[in-house]
DNA sequence: TTAAAATGATAGTAATACTACCTCATAAAA
DNA sequence: TTTTATGAGGTAGTATTACTATCATTTTAA
């Protein structure tokens, strides 16, 4: 299995910089390598978070970063590609975090608990990436993430490996599930259920509370409890 | 609890006609009451199924039904409202089917099994509705359904009760779960998990098979098995 | 030094989303 | 019978969005 997304940890003057290597098919020109490109990332996150993906346009983005529409088209084919880029970035970042936090943990049940915590708890911007606000990006993934693959061209995009970071995270979780119980028959489907439900229950809790059991409190820890219950009941030997 | 969506079963010359009463806020003019309105429903289902929701426009719709854009705006505020209408219709129809099939079933575990079957199995157009192809509509709900609520105006739409059919189905399922095990703590979240995963695992199975455990066979019965396992493990006393 | 490539701004086009206004048919009121 | 109201649907727009072609300038590479 070849890996297109790897991580770089650079130590520069006592600061830790995390660089995520993105699939080249995601963009026309790599936005991480120029000032304008980084501004595109930084401000598309802000704009999509603020007004939603439907209201997000290259014109508005160009205005806030002091550039032009054509300038942005040089980096991304269209706004949907930016959404795929951002979600792919998020899943790569999350996989890194998971790997990092599960380092030296041997008990698969503790691994799963930590994992669910990382998936369902609110994210705090970690400052190790300069132009990506992970907290806002997490909100975007919750509210817009599934639009990245719910399209008519999902299969072509998949052939270009645009969803590899999501699949890698899914594989990682499935492996831990099998570690806990090698006889469990649906590790991948359970993995995507955890990922998707961590996001969706959070969205429902805030916007359609009647669809959840944690409407009043709006405490994300309750989502964690729900998921732990769901997972451990299912994979119990 | 007031009910905005109820069902009418009419017997006309030996045929059974199912009429679903829709929330008036969903449309500008009730599309069920005119020939043009019914064509809008029938052909928006076909067009969205064929080209996806993003590529669906009022102009294209007007062309295929031999009308004009302005004519369609008389029935629906915008294309997003059509999507909400279609999904609301689908959830009402499904709730009716569930109620119908669970009639006279007393064992909650059989109820849950039948329910999962109805949610996850492919739908066949049932001919009791003349201008709605339920099979195509099911495909639309799988691929586009979540876009109905994943918006910035979800809370206002929710205040107008546009998602009531979805919530009603959720309540119905939650009630059966509690019937099976009154001590279960997350009946609503589990209900939405069943609904959403029935659709999403089906989508992944066909388009992103690496995210599931039923990639090769593409047999929806495997989704049913996964969901049954997930549900019964969770609510087991 | 000079050609090629990259960068970015200007100025368009085509399609989309939406609106204002017009016409016609029907049907109730005078 | 005539008048007026009502709602059906159509015509012809505008503003915005998505995207492209072209030009000018800077950077880089031979």
Coordinates of C-alpha atoms (C1' of nucleotides) in Angstrom, one line a residue:
Chain A
X1 CA 0.0 0.0 0.0
X2 CA 1.6 3.3 -1.1
X3 CA 1.1 6.3 1.0
X4 CA 0.4 9.7 -0.6
X5 CA -0.2 11.5 2.6
X6 CA 2.6 11.6 5.1
X7 CA 3.5 14.0 7.8
X8 CA 6.5 16.2 8.4
X9 CA 7.4 17.4 11.8
X10 CA 9.9 20.3 11.6
X11 CA 11.6 21.9 14.5
X12 CA 12.3 25.5 13.7
X13 CA 13.6 27.8 16.5
X14 CA 11.9 25.7 19.2
X15 CA 8.6 25.6 17.5
X16 CA 6.9 22.5 16.2
X17 CA 5.6 22.7 12.6
X18 CA 3.3 20.1 11.2
X19 CA 3.2 19.7 7.5
X20 CA 0.8 17.4 5.8
X21 CA 1.7 16.2 2.4
X22 CA -1.4 16.3 0.2
X23 CA -2.3 14.3 -2.9
X24 CA -1.3 16.4 -5.9
X25 CA -4.6 15.7 -7.7
X26 CA -6.4 17.8 -5.1
X27 CA -5.1 21.1 -6.5
X28 CA -3.8 22.7 -9.6
X29 CA -0.9 24.3 -7.8
X30 CA 0.1 23.5 -4.3
X31 CA -1.4 26.1 -2.1
X32 CA 1.1 25.5 0.8
X33 CA 4.0 26.7 -1.2
X34 CA 3.0 30.3 -1.8
X35 CA 1.7 33.2 0.3
X36 CA -1.4 33.5 -1.8
X37 CA -2.0 29.7 -1.6
X38 CA -1.8 29.7 2.2
X39 CA -4.2 32.7 2.3
X40 CA -6.6 30.7 0.1
X41 CA -6.6 27.9 2.6
X42 CA -6.8 30.2 5.7
X43 CA -9.7 32.3 4.4
X44 CA -11.7 29.6 2.7
X45 CA -11.9 27.9 6.1
X46 CA -13.1 31.2 7.6
X47 CA -15.6 31.9 4.9
X48 CA -17.1 28.4 4.7
X49 CA -17.3 28.3 8.4
X50 CA -19.1 31.7 8.5
X51 CA -21.5 31.5 5.6
X52 CA -21.7 27.8 4.7
X53 CA -20.3 26.0 1.6
X54 CA -23.3 27.0 -0.6
X55 CA -22.7 30.7 -0.1
X56 CA -19.0 30.4 -0.5
X57 CA -17.7 31.8 -3.9
X58 CA -14.3 32.4 -5.4
X59 CA -15.2 36.0 -5.8
X60 CA -15.9 36.6 -2.1
X61 CA -12.7 34.7 -1.2
X62 CA -10.7 36.8 -3.7
X63 CA -12.1 40.0 -2.1
X64 CA -11.1 39.1 1.4
X65 CA -7.6 38.0 0.5
X66 CA -7.0 40.9 -1.9
X67 CA -6.7 38.9 -5.0
X68 CA -8.9 37.9 -8.0
X69 CA -11.1 35.0 -9.0
X70 CA -8.6 34.0 -11.7
X71 CA -5.9 33.9 -9.1
X72 CA -7.7 31.3 -7.1
X73 CA -8.6 29.2 -10.1
X74 CA -4.8 28.8 -10.6
X75 CA -4.8 26.8 -7.3
X76 CA -8.1 25.0 -7.3
X77 CA -10.3 23.8 -10.2
X78 CA -13.4 24.8 -8.4
X79 CA -14.9 25.4 -4.9
X80 CA -15.8 21.7 -4.5
X81 CA -12.1 20.8 -4.9
X82 CA -11.3 23.2 -2.0
X83 CA -13.9 21.3 0.1
X84 CA -12.3 18.0 -0.7
X85 CA -8.9 19.4 0.0
X86 CA -10.0 20.8 3.4
X87 CA -11.7 17.6 4.5
X88 CA -8.7 15.5 3.2
X89 CA -6.4 17.7 5.2
X90 CA -8.6 17.3 8.3
X91 CA -8.7 13.5 8.1
X92 CA -4.9 13.4 7.6
X93 CA -4.4 15.7 10.6
X94 CA -6.8 13.6 12.6
X95 CA -5.0 10.4 11.7
X96 CA -1.7 11.9 12.8
X97 CA -3.3 13.0 16.1
X98 CA -4.7 9.5 16.6
X99 CA -1.4 7.8 15.9
X100 CA 0.3 10.3 18.1
X101 CA -2.0 9.8 21.1
X102 CA -2.2 6.0 20.8
X103 CA 1.6 5.8 20.7
X104 CA 2.8 3.4 23.5
X105 CA -0.8 2.4 24.3
X106 CA -1.1 -1.3 24.0
X107 CA -4.6 -2.1 25.4
X108 CA -7.0 -2.0 22.4
X109 CA -9.9 -1.0 24.7
X110 CA -8.0 2.1 25.9
X111 CA -7.0 2.8 22.3
X112 CA -10.7 2.8 21.3
X113 CA -11.7 5.0 24.1
X114 CA -9.0 7.6 23.3
X115 CA -9.9 7.3 19.6
X116 CA -13.6 8.1 20.3
X117 CA -12.6 11.0 22.5
X118 CA -10.5 12.4 19.7
X119 CA -13.2 11.9 17.1
X120 CA -16.1 13.3 19.1
X121 CA -14.7 16.0 21.3
X122 CA -14.4 19.6 20.2
X123 CA -11.1 20.5 18.7
X124 CA -8.9 23.3 19.9
X125 CA -6.7 25.1 17.4
X126 CA -3.3 23.6 18.0
X127 CA -1.0 26.4 16.6
X128 CA 1.3 23.8 15.1
X129 CA -0.1 24.7 11.7
X130 CA 0.1 28.4 11.0
X131 CA -2.7 29.0 8.5
X132 CA -5.2 26.3 9.4
X133 CA -7.6 26.8 12.3
X134 CA -8.3 23.2 13.2
X135 CA -11.3 24.2 15.4
X136 CA -13.1 26.0 12.6
X137 CA -12.1 23.2 10.2
X138 CA -13.6 20.6 12.6
X139 CA -16.9 22.6 12.4
X140 CA -16.7 22.6 8.6
X141 CA -16.1 18.8 8.5
X142 CA -19.2 18.3 10.7
X143 CA -21.5 20.5 8.7
X144 CA -20.1 20.1 5.2
X145 CA -17.8 17.1 5.1
X146 CA -20.2 14.6 3.6
X147 CA -20.8 16.9 0.7
X148 CA -17.3 16.2 -0.4
X149 CA -18.2 12.6 -1.5
X150 CA -22.0 12.9 -2.0
X151 CA -21.7 13.8 -5.6
X152 CA -22.2 12.2 -9.0
X153 CA -18.5 12.2 -9.7
X154 CA -17.5 10.4 -6.4
X155 CA -16.1 7.4 -8.3
X156 CA -13.8 9.4 -10.5
X157 CA -12.7 11.4 -7.5
X158 CA -12.1 8.1 -5.7
X159 CA -10.0 6.8 -8.6
X160 CA -7.8 9.9 -8.2
X161 CA -7.5 8.8 -4.5
X162 CA -8.9 12.1 -3.2
X163 CA -10.6 10.3 -0.3
X164 CA -7.5 8.3 0.7
X165 CA -7.0 10.2 4.1
X166 CA -10.6 9.2 5.1
X167 CA -10.0 5.6 4.0
X168 CA -6.7 5.5 5.9
X169 CA -8.4 6.7 9.1
X170 CA -11.1 4.1 8.5
X171 CA -8.4 1.3 8.1
X172 CA -6.6 2.5 11.2
X173 CA -9.8 2.3 13.3
X174 CA -10.8 -1.1 11.7
X175 CA -7.4 -2.5 12.7
X176 CA -7.9 -1.5 16.3
X177 CA -11.4 -3.0 16.3
X178 CA -9.9 -6.3 15.1
X179 CA -7.2 -6.0 17.6
X180 CA -9.8 -5.9 20.3
X181 CA -11.9 -8.7 18.8
X182 CA -10.4 -10.5 15.8
X183 CA -13.7 -12.3 15.2
X184 CA -15.7 -9.1 14.6
X185 CA -17.2 -9.3 11.2
X186 CA -17.8 -5.6 10.2
X187 CA -14.8 -3.6 11.4
X188 CA -14.8 -1.1 8.5
X189 CA -18.5 -0.4 8.6
X190 CA -18.3 0.1 12.3
X191 CA -15.3 2.4 11.8
X192 CA -17.2 4.6 9.4
X193 CA -20.2 4.5 11.7
X194 CA -18.1 5.9 14.5
X195 CA -16.6 8.6 12.3
X196 CA -19.8 9.7 10.7
X197 CA -21.9 9.5 13.9
X198 CA -19.4 11.4 15.9
X199 CA -20.0 14.3 13.5
X200 CA -23.7 13.8 12.9
X201 CA -24.8 13.4 16.5
X202 CA -22.8 16.6 17.2
X203 CA -24.6 18.4 14.4
X204 CA -28.0 17.1 15.5
X205 CA -27.3 18.0 19.1
X206 CA -26.8 21.7 18.1
X207 CA -29.3 22.1 15.3
X208 CA -31.9 19.3 15.5
X209 CA -31.8 18.3 19.1
X210 CA -35.0 16.2 18.9
X211 CA -33.1 13.7 16.9
X212 CA -30.7 12.9 19.8
X213 CA -30.8 12.2 23.5
X214 CA -28.6 15.1 24.5
X215 CA -30.6 18.0 23.4
X216 CA -30.8 20.0 26.6
X217 CA -27.3 19.8 27.9
X218 CA -25.4 20.1 24.5
X219 CA -22.5 18.4 26.1
X220 CA -20.3 16.6 23.6
X221 CA -19.2 14.2 26.3
X222 CA -22.6 12.6 26.0
X223 CA -21.9 11.8 22.3
X224 CA -18.7 10.2 23.5
X225 CA -20.7 8.0 25.9
X226 CA -23.2 7.1 23.2
X227 CA -20.4 6.0 20.9
X228 CA -18.5 4.1 23.5
X229 CA -21.6 2.2 24.4
X230 CA -22.4 1.5 20.7
X231 CA -18.9 0.3 19.9
X232 CA -18.1 -1.8 23.0
X233 CA -21.4 -3.6 22.9
X234 CA -20.9 -4.5 19.3
X235 CA -17.4 -5.8 19.5
X236 CA -17.7 -7.5 22.9
X237 CA -16.4 -11.0 22.6
Chain B
X1 CA -48.4 16.3 19.7
X2 CA -50.0 17.7 16.6
X3 CA -49.6 15.9 13.3
X4 CA -49.0 17.9 10.1
X5 CA -48.3 14.9 8.0
X6 CA -51.1 12.3 7.8
X7 CA -52.0 9.8 5.2
X8 CA -55.1 9.3 3.1
X9 CA -55.9 5.9 1.6
X10 CA -58.5 6.3 -1.1
X11 CA -60.1 3.5 -3.0
X12 CA -61.0 4.6 -6.5
X13 CA -62.2 2.0 -9.0
X14 CA -60.5 -0.8 -7.2
X15 CA -57.1 1.0 -7.0
X16 CA -55.5 2.0 -3.8
X17 CA -54.2 5.6 -3.8
X18 CA -51.9 6.9 -1.1
X19 CA -52.0 10.6 -0.5
X20 CA -49.5 12.1 1.9
X21 CA -50.4 15.5 3.4
X22 CA -47.4 17.7 3.4
X23 CA -46.6 20.7 5.6
X24 CA -47.7 23.9 3.8
X25 CA -44.5 25.7 4.5
X26 CA -42.7 23.3 2.2
X27 CA -44.1 24.9 -1.0
X28 CA -45.6 28.1 -2.3
X29 CA -48.4 26.3 -4.0
X30 CA -49.4 22.7 -3.4
X31 CA -47.8 20.7 -6.2
X32 CA -50.2 17.8 -5.7
X33 CA -53.3 19.8 -6.8
X34 CA -52.4 20.6 -10.4
X35 CA -51.1 18.8 -13.4
X36 CA -48.0 21.1 -13.6
X37 CA -47.3 20.6 -9.9
X38 CA -47.4 16.9 -10.2
X39 CA -45.1 17.0 -13.2
X40 CA -42.7 19.2 -11.1
X41 CA -42.5 16.4 -8.5
X42 CA -42.3 13.5 -11.0
X43 CA -39.6 15.1 -13.2
X44 CA -37.5 16.7 -10.4
X45 CA -37.2 13.1 -9.0
X46 CA -36.0 11.9 -12.4
X47 CA -33.6 14.8 -13.0
X48 CA -32.1 14.8 -9.6
X49 CA -31.6 11.0 -9.8
X50 CA -30.0 11.3 -13.2
X51 CA -27.7 14.2 -12.8
X52 CA -27.4 14.8 -9.1
X53 CA -28.8 17.7 -7.0
X54 CA -26.0 20.2 -7.9
X55 CA -26.6 19.9 -11.6
X56 CA -30.4 20.1 -11.2
X57 CA -31.8 23.6 -12.2
X58 CA -35.3 25.0 -12.6
X59 CA -34.5 25.8 -16.2
X60 CA -33.7 22.2 -17.1
X61 CA -36.8 21.0 -15.2
X62 CA -38.9 23.5 -17.0
X63 CA -37.6 22.3 -20.3
X64 CA -38.4 18.6 -19.7
X65 CA -41.9 19.4 -18.5
X66 CA -42.6 21.9 -21.2
X67 CA -43.0 24.9 -18.9
X68 CA -40.9 27.8 -17.7
X69 CA -38.7 28.7 -14.8
X70 CA -41.2 31.2 -13.5
X71 CA -43.9 28.5 -13.6
X72 CA -41.8 26.4 -11.2
X73 CA -41.1 29.3 -8.9
X74 CA -44.8 29.5 -8.4
X75 CA -44.7 26.1 -6.7
X76 CA -41.3 26.1 -4.9
X77 CA -39.2 29.0 -3.6
X78 CA -36.0 27.4 -4.8
X79 CA -34.5 24.0 -5.7
X80 CA -33.4 23.4 -2.1
X81 CA -37.0 23.5 -1.0
X82 CA -37.8 20.8 -3.6
X83 CA -35.1 18.6 -2.0
X84 CA -36.6 19.2 1.5
X85 CA -40.1 18.4 0.0
X86 CA -38.9 15.2 -1.6
X87 CA -37.1 13.9 1.5
X88 CA -40.0 14.9 3.7
X89 CA -42.3 13.0 1.4
X90 CA -40.0 10.0 1.5
X91 CA -39.8 9.9 5.3
X92 CA -43.6 10.3 5.6
X93 CA -44.1 7.5 3.1
X94 CA -41.6 5.3 4.9
X95 CA -43.2 5.9 8.3
X96 CA -46.5 4.9 6.7
X97 CA -44.9 1.7 5.4
X98 CA -43.3 0.9 8.7
X99 CA -46.6 1.5 10.6
X100 CA -48.4 -0.7 8.0
X101 CA -45.9 -3.6 8.2
X102 CA -45.6 -3.6 12.0
X103 CA -49.4 -3.7 12.3
X104 CA -50.3 -6.6 14.5
X105 CA -46.7 -7.4 15.3
X106 CA -46.3 -7.4 19.1
X107 CA -42.8 -8.8 19.6
X108 CA -40.5 -5.7 19.6
X109 CA -37.5 -7.7 18.4
X110 CA -39.5 -8.8 15.3
X111 CA -40.6 -5.1 14.9
X112 CA -37.0 -4.0 14.9
X113 CA -35.9 -6.6 12.4
X114 CA -38.8 -5.7 10.0
X115 CA -38.0 -2.1 10.5
X116 CA -34.3 -2.5 9.6
X117 CA -35.3 -4.5 6.5
X118 CA -37.6 -1.6 5.4
X119 CA -34.9 1.0 6.0
X120 CA -32.0 -0.8 4.4
X121 CA -33.5 -2.9 1.6
X122 CA -33.9 -1.5 -1.9
X123 CA -37.3 0.0 -2.6
X124 CA -39.5 -1.1 -5.4
X125 CA -41.9 1.5 -6.9
X126 CA -45.2 0.6 -5.4
X127 CA -47.6 2.2 -7.9
X128 CA -49.9 3.4 -5.2
X129 CA -48.6 6.9 -5.9
X130 CA -48.9 7.9 -9.5
X131 CA -46.3 10.5 -10.0
X132 CA -43.7 9.5 -7.4
X133 CA -41.2 6.7 -8.3
X134 CA -40.3 5.5 -4.8
X135 CA -37.4 3.5 -6.1
X136 CA -35.7 6.6 -7.6
X137 CA -36.7 8.7 -4.6
X138 CA -34.9 6.2 -2.3
X139 CA -31.7 6.6 -4.3
X140 CA -32.1 10.4 -4.0
X141 CA -32.5 10.2 -0.3
X142 CA -29.4 8.0 0.0
X143 CA -27.2 10.3 -2.1
X144 CA -28.7 13.7 -1.5
X145 CA -30.9 13.4 1.6
X146 CA -28.5 14.9 4.2
X147 CA -28.0 18.0 2.1
X148 CA -31.6 18.9 3.1
X149 CA -30.5 19.7 6.6
X150 CA -26.8 20.3 6.3
X151 CA -27.3 24.1 5.7
X152 CA -26.8 27.4 7.5
X153 CA -30.6 27.8 7.7
X154 CA -31.3 24.4 9.3
X155 CA -32.7 26.1 12.5
X156 CA -35.1 28.3 10.7
X157 CA -36.3 25.4 8.5
X158 CA -36.6 23.3 11.7
X159 CA -38.8 26.0 13.3
X160 CA -41.1 25.8 10.2
X161 CA -41.3 22.0 11.0
X162 CA -39.9 21.1 7.6
X163 CA -38.1 18.1 9.2
X164 CA -41.0 16.8 11.1
X165 CA -41.5 13.6 9.0
X166 CA -37.8 12.6 9.7
X167 CA -38.3 13.4 13.4
X168 CA -41.6 11.4 13.5
X169 CA -39.8 8.4 12.1
X170 CA -37.0 8.8 14.6
X171 CA -39.6 8.9 17.4
X172 CA -41.3 5.8 16.1
X173 CA -38.1 3.9 16.0
X174 CA -37.0 5.2 19.5
X175 CA -40.3 4.0 20.9
X176 CA -39.8 0.5 19.6
X177 CA -36.3 0.5 21.0
X178 CA -37.6 1.4 24.4
X179 CA -40.3 -1.2 24.1
X180 CA -37.6 -3.8 23.6
X181 CA -35.5 -2.4 26.5
X182 CA -37.0 0.4 28.6
X183 CA -33.7 1.0 30.3
X184 CA -31.7 1.8 27.1
X185 CA -30.3 5.4 27.5
X186 CA -29.9 6.6 23.9
X187 CA -33.0 5.5 21.9
X188 CA -33.1 8.6 19.6
X189 CA -29.4 8.7 18.8
X190 CA -29.6 5.0 18.0
X191 CA -32.6 5.6 15.8
X192 CA -30.9 8.2 13.7
X193 CA -27.8 6.0 13.6
X194 CA -29.9 3.2 12.1
X195 CA -31.6 5.6 9.6
X196 CA -28.4 7.4 8.5
X197 CA -26.2 4.2 8.4
X198 CA -28.8 2.3 6.4
X199 CA -28.4 5.0 3.7
X200 CA -24.7 5.7 4.1
X201 CA -23.5 2.1 4.2
X202 CA -25.5 1.6 1.0
X203 CA -23.9 4.6 -0.6
X204 CA -20.4 3.5 0.5
X205 CA -21.0 -0.1 -0.7
X206 CA -21.7 1.2 -4.2
X207 CA -19.3 4.1 -4.5
X208 CA -16.5 3.8 -1.8
X209 CA -16.5 0.1 -1.1
X210 CA -13.2 0.3 0.9
X211 CA -15.2 2.0 3.6
X212 CA -17.4 -1.0 4.2
X213 CA -17.1 -4.8 4.7
X214 CA -19.4 -5.6 1.8
X215 CA -17.5 -4.2 -1.1
X216 CA -17.3 -7.3 -3.4
X217 CA -20.8 -8.6 -3.1
X218 CA -22.8 -5.4 -3.2
X219 CA -25.6 -7.2 -1.5
X220 CA -27.8 -4.9 0.6
X221 CA -28.8 -7.8 2.8
X222 CA -25.3 -7.5 4.3
X223 CA -26.1 -3.9 5.4
X224 CA -29.2 -5.3 7.1
X225 CA -27.0 -7.9 9.0
X226 CA -24.6 -5.2 10.1
X227 CA -27.4 -3.0 11.4
X228 CA -29.2 -5.8 13.1
X229 CA -25.9 -6.8 14.8
X230 CA -25.3 -3.2 15.8
X231 CA -28.8 -2.6 17.2
X232 CA -29.4 -5.8 19.1
X233 CA -26.0 -5.8 20.7
X234 CA -26.6 -2.2 21.9
X235 CA -30.0 -2.7 23.4
X236 CA -29.6 -6.2 24.8
X237 CA -30.8 -6.2 28.3
Chain C
dT1 C1' 21.6 37.6 -21.5
dT2 C1' 17.7 35.8 -23.2
dA3 C1' 13.9 32.5 -23.6
dA4 C1' 10.7 30.2 -21.1
dA5 C1' 7.9 29.6 -17.4
dA6 C1' 5.3 31.2 -13.6
dT7 C1' 2.4 34.8 -11.5
dG8 C1' -1.2 37.7 -11.3
dA9 C1' -4.7 41.2 -13.2
dT10 C1' -8.4 42.5 -16.8
dA11 C1' -12.1 41.6 -19.2
dG12 C1' -14.8 39.0 -20.9
dT13 C1' -18.9 34.7 -21.7
dA14 C1' -22.4 31.3 -20.4
dA15 C1' -25.2 29.6 -17.1
dT16 C1' -27.8 30.1 -12.9
dA17 C1' -31.0 32.1 -9.6
dC18 C1' -34.4 35.0 -9.2
dT19 C1' -38.0 38.9 -10.2
dA20 C1' -41.2 42.2 -12.3
dC21 C1' -44.5 42.3 -15.2
dC22 C1' -47.8 40.7 -18.8
dT23 C1' -51.6 37.8 -20.7
dC24 C1' -55.3 34.8 -20.6
dA25 C1' -59.1 32.0 -18.8
dT26 C1' -62.6 31.4 -15.5
dA27 C1' -65.9 32.7 -12.5
dA28 C1' -68.3 35.4 -9.2
dA29 C1' -70.5 40.0 -8.6
dA30 C1' -73.1 43.9 -10.2
Chain D
dT1 C1' -74.7 41.0 -19.8
dT2 C1' -70.9 43.4 -18.2
dT3 C1' -67.4 44.1 -14.8
dT4 C1' -64.1 42.8 -11.8
dA5 C1' -61.3 39.6 -9.3
dT6 C1' -58.4 35.7 -9.1
dG7 C1' -55.1 32.6 -10.3
dA8 C1' -53.1 30.1 -13.8
dG9 C1' -49.1 30.4 -16.7
dG10 C1' -45.6 33.0 -19.8
dT11 C1' -42.0 36.9 -21.4
dA12 C1' -38.3 39.3 -20.5
dG13 C1' -35.5 40.9 -18.0
dT14 C1' -31.2 41.5 -13.8
dA15 C1' -27.6 40.1 -10.7
dT16 C1' -24.6 36.7 -9.4
dT17 C1' -21.9 32.7 -10.2
dA18 C1' -18.6 29.8 -12.5
dC19 C1' -15.3 29.8 -15.6
dT20 C1' -11.9 31.3 -19.5
dA21 C1' -9.0 33.8 -22.6
dT22 C1' -5.8 37.2 -22.8
dC23 C1' -2.3 40.4 -21.4
dA24 C1' 1.4 42.2 -18.6
dT25 C1' 4.9 41.5 -15.4
dT26 C1' 8.2 38.9 -12.7
dT27 C1' 11.0 35.0 -11.8
dT28 C1' 13.9 31.2 -13.2
dA29 C1' 16.9 28.6 -15.9
dA30 C1' 20.0 27.7 -19.8

